[in-house]
Short mmCIF file of N, CA, C and O in Angstrom, two decimals:
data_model
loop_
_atom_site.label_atom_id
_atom_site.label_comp_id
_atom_site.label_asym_id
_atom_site.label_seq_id
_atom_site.Cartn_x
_atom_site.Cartn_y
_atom_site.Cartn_z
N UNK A 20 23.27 31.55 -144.65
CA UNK A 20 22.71 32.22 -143.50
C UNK A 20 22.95 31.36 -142.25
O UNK A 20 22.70 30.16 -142.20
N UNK A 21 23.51 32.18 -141.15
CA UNK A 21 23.79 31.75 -140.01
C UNK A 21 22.48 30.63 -139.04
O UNK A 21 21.44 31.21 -138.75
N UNK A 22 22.58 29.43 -138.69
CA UNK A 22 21.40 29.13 -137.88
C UNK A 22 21.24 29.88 -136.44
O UNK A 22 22.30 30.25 -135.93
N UNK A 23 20.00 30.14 -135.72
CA UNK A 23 19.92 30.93 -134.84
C UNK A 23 20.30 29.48 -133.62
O UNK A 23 19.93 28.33 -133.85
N UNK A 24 20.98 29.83 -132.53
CA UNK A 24 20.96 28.97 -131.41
C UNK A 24 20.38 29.75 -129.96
O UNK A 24 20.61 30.96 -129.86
N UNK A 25 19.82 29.21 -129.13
CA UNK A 25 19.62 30.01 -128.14
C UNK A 25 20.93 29.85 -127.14
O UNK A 25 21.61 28.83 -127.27
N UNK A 26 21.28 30.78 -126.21
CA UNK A 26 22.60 30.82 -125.32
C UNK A 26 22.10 29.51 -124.05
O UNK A 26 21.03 29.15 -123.56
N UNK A 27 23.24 29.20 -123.92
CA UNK A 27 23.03 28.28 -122.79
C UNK A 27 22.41 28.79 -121.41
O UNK A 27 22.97 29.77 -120.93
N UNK A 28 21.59 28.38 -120.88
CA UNK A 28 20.93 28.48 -119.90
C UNK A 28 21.41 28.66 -118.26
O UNK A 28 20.89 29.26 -117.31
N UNK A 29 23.05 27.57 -118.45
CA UNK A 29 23.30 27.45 -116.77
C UNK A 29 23.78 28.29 -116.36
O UNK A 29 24.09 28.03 -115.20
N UNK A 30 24.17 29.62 -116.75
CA UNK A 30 24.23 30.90 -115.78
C UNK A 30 23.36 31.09 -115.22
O UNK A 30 23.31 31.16 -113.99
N UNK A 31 22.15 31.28 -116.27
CA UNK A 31 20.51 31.50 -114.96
C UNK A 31 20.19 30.60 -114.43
O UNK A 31 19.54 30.76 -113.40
N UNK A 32 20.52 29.15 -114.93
CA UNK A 32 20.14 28.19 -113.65
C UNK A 32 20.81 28.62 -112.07
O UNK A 32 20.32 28.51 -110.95
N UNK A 33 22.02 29.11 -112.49
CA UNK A 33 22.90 29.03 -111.27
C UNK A 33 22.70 30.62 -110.71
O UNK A 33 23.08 30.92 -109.57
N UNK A 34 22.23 31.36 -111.40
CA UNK A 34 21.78 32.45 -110.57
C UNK A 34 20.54 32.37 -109.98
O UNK A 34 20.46 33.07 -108.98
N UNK A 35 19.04 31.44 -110.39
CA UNK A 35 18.16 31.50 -109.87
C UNK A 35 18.23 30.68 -108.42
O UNK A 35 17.75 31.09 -107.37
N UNK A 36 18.88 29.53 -108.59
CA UNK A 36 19.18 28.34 -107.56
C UNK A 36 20.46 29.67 -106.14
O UNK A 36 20.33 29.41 -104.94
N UNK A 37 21.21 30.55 -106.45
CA UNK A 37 21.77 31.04 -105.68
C UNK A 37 20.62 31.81 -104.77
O UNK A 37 20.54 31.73 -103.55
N UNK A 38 19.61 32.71 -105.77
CA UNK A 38 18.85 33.67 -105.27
C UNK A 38 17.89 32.42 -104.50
O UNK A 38 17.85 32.52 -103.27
N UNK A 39 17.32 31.55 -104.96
CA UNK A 39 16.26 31.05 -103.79
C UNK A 39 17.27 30.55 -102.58
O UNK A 39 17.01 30.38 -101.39
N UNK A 40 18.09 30.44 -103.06
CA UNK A 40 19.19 29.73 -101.58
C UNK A 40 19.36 31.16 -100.22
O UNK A 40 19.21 31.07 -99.00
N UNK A 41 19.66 32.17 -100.93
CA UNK A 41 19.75 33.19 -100.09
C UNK A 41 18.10 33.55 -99.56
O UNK A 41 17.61 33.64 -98.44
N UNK A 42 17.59 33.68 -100.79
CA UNK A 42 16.03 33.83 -99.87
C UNK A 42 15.79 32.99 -98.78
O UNK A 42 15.33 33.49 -97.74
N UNK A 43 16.02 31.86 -98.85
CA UNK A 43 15.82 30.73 -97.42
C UNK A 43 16.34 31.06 -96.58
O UNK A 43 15.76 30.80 -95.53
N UNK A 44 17.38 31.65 -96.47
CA UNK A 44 18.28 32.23 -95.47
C UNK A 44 17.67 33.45 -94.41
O UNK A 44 17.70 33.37 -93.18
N UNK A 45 17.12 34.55 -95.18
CA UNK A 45 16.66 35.58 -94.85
C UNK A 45 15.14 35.45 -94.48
O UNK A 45 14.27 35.14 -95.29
N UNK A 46 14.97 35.69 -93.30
CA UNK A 46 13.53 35.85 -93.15
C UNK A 46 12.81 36.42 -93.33
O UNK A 46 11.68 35.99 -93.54
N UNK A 47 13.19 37.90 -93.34
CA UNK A 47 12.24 38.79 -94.34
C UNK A 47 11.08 38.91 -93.63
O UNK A 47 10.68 38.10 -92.80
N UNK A 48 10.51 39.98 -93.98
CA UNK A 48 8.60 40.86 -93.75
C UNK A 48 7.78 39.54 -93.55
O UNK A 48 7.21 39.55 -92.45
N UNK A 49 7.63 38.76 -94.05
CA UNK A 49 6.65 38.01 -94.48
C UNK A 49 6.81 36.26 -94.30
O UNK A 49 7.82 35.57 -94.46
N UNK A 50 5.66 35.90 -93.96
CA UNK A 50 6.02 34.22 -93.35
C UNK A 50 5.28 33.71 -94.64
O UNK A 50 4.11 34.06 -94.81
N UNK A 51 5.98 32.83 -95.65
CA UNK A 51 5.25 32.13 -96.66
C UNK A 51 5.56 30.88 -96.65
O UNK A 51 6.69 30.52 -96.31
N UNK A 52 4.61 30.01 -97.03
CA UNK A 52 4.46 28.87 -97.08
C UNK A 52 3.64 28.34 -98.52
O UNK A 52 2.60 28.80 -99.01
N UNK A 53 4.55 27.14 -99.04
CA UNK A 53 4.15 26.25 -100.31
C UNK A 53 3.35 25.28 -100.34
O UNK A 53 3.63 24.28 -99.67
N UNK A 54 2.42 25.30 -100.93
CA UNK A 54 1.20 24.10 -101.32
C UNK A 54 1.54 23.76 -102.34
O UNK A 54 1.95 24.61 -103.13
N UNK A 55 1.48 22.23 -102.72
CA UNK A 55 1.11 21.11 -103.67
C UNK A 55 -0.12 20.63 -103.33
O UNK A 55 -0.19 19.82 -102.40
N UNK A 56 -0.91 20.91 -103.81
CA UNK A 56 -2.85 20.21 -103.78
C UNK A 56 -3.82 20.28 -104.81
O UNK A 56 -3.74 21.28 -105.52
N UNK A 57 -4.89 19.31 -105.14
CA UNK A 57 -5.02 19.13 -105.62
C UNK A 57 -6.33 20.52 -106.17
O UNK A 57 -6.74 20.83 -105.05
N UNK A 58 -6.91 21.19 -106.89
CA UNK A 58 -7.48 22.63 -107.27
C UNK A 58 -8.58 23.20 -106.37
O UNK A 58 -8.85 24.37 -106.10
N UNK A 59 -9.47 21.41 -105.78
CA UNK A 59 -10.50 21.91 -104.86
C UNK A 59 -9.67 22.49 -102.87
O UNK A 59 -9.91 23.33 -102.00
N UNK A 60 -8.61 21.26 -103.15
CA UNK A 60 -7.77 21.59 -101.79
C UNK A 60 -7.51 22.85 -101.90
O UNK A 60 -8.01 23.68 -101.14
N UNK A 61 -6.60 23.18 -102.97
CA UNK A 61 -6.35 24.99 -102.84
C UNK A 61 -6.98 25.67 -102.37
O UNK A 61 -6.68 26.41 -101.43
N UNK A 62 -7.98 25.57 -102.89
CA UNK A 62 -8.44 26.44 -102.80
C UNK A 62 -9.06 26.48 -101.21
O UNK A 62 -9.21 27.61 -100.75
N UNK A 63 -9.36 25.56 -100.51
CA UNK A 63 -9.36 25.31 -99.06
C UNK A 63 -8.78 25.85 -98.08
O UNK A 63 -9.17 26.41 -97.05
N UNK A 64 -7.30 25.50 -98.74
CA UNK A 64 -6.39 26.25 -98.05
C UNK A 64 -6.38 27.52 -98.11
O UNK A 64 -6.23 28.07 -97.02
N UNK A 65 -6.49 28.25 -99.08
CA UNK A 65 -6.49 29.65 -99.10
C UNK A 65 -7.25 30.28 -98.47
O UNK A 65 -6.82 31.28 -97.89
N UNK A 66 -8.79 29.89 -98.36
CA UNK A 66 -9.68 30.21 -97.94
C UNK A 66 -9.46 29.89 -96.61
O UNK A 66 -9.86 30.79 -95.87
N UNK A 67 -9.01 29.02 -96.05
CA UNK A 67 -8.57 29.16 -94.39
C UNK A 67 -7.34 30.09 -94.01
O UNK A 67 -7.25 30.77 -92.98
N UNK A 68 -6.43 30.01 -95.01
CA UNK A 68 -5.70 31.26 -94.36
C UNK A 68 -6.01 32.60 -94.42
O UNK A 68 -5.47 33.52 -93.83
N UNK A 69 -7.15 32.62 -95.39
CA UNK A 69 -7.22 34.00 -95.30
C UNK A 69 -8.68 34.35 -94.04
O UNK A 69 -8.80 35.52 -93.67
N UNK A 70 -9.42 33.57 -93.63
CA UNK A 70 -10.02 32.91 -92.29
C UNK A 70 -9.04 33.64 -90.79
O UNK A 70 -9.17 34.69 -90.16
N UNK A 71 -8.14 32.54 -90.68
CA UNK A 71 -7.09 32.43 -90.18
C UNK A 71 -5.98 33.74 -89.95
O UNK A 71 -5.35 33.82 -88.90
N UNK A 72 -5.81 34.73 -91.00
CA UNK A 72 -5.15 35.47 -91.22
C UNK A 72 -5.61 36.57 -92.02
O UNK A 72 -5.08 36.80 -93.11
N UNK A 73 -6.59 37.28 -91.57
CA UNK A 73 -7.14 38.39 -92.28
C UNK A 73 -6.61 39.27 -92.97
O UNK A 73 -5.89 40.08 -92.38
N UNK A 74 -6.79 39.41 -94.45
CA UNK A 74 -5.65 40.47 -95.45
C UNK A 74 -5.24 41.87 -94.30
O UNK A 74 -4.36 42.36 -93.60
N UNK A 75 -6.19 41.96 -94.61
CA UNK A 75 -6.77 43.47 -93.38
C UNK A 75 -5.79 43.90 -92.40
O UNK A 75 -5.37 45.04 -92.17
N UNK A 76 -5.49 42.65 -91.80
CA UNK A 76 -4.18 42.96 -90.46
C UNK A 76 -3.13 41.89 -91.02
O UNK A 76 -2.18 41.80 -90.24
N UNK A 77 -3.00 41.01 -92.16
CA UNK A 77 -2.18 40.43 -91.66
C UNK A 77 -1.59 40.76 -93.30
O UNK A 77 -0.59 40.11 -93.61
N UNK A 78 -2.00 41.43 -94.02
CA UNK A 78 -1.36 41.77 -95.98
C UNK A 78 -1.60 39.92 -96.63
O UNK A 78 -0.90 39.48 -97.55
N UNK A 79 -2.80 38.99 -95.86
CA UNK A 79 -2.39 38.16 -96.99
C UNK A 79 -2.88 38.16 -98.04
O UNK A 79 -3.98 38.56 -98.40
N UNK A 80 -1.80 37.54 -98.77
CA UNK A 80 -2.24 37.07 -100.28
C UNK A 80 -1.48 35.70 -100.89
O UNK A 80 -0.40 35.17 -100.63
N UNK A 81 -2.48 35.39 -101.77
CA UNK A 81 -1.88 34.37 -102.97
C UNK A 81 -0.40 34.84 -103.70
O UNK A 81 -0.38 35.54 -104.71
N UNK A 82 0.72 34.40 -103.08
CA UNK A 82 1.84 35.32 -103.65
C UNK A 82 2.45 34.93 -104.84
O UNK A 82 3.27 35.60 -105.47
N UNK A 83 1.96 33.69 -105.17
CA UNK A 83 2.26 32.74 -106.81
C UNK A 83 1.60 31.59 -106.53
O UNK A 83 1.30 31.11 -105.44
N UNK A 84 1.35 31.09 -107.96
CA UNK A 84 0.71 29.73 -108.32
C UNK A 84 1.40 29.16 -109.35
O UNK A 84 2.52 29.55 -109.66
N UNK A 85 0.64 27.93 -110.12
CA UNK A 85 0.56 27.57 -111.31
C UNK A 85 0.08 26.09 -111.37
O UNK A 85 0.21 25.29 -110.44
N UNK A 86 -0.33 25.89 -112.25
CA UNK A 86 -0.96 24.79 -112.72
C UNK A 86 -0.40 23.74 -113.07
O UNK A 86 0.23 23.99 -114.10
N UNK A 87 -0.32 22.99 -112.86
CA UNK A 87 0.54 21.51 -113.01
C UNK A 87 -0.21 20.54 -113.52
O UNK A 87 -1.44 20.65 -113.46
N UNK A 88 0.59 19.04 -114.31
CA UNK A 88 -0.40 18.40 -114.49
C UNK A 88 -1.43 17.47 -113.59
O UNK A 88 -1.27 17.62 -112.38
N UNK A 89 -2.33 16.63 -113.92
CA UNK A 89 -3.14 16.12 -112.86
C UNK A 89 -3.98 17.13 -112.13
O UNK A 89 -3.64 17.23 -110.95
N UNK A 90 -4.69 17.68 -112.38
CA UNK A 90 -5.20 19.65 -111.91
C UNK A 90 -4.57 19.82 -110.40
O UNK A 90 -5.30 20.15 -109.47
N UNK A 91 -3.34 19.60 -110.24
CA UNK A 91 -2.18 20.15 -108.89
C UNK A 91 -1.82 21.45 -109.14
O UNK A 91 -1.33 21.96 -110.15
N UNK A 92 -2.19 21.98 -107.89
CA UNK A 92 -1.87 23.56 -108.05
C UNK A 92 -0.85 23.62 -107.22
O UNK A 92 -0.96 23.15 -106.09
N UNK A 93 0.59 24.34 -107.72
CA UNK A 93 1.57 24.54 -106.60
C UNK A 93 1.34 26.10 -106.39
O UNK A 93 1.61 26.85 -107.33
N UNK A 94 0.85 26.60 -105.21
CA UNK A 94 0.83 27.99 -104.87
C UNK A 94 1.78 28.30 -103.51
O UNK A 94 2.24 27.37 -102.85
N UNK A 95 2.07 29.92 -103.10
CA UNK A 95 2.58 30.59 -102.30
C UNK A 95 1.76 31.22 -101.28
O UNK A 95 1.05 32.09 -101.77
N UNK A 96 1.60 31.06 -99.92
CA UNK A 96 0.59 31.66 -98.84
C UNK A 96 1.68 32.94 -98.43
O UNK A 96 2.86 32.71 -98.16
N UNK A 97 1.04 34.37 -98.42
CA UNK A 97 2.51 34.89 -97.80
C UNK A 97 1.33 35.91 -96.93
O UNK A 97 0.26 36.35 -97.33
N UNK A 98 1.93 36.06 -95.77
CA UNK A 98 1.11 36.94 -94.61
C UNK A 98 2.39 37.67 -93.93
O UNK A 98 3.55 37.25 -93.96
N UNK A 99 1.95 38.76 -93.37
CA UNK A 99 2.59 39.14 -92.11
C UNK A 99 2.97 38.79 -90.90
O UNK A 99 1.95 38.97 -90.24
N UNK A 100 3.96 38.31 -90.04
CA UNK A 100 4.10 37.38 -88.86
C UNK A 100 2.91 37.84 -87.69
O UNK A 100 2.32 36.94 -87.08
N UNK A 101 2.62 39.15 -87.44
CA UNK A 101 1.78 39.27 -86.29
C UNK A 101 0.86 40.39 -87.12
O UNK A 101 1.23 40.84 -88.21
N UNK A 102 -0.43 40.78 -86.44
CA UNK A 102 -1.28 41.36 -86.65
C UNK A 102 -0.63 43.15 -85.50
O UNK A 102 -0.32 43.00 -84.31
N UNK A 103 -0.56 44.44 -86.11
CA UNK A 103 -0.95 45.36 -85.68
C UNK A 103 -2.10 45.72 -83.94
O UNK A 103 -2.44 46.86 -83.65
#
């Protein structure tokens, strides 16, 4: 019986690394910005941008996270450039 291998990976490395490269490029709907902090900071921050930038007029939200070690949260702030 054949052993199973998984397929090599660096096509999607090199397609994900193309797609965030073009995303940087394009400015797009939405002004987002990346946090590295530590779980109580996050949450600080969020809570001031959304202060700062009311869902209401401005669509924000938490647009990704995740948990890292040392309780470091890397998250995504993404809002609308101007308010309506």
């Amino acid at each position: 019986m054949a052993k199973f291998t998984p397929p090599p990976l660096d096509g999607l490395k090199r397609r994900i690394d193309r797609h965030r490269q073009l995303a940087g490029q394009r400015s797009g709907m939405f002004v987002r910005e990346t946090f590295l902090m530590s779980r109580e900071a996050a949450r600080e921050k969020a809570r001031e941008w959304f202060e700062e930038f009311p869902k209401a007029a401005y669509w924000t939200e938490v647009e990704s996270w995740r948990q890292l070690e040392g309780d470091q949260i890397e998250f995504t702030m993404r809002r609308l450039p101007t308010a309506d």
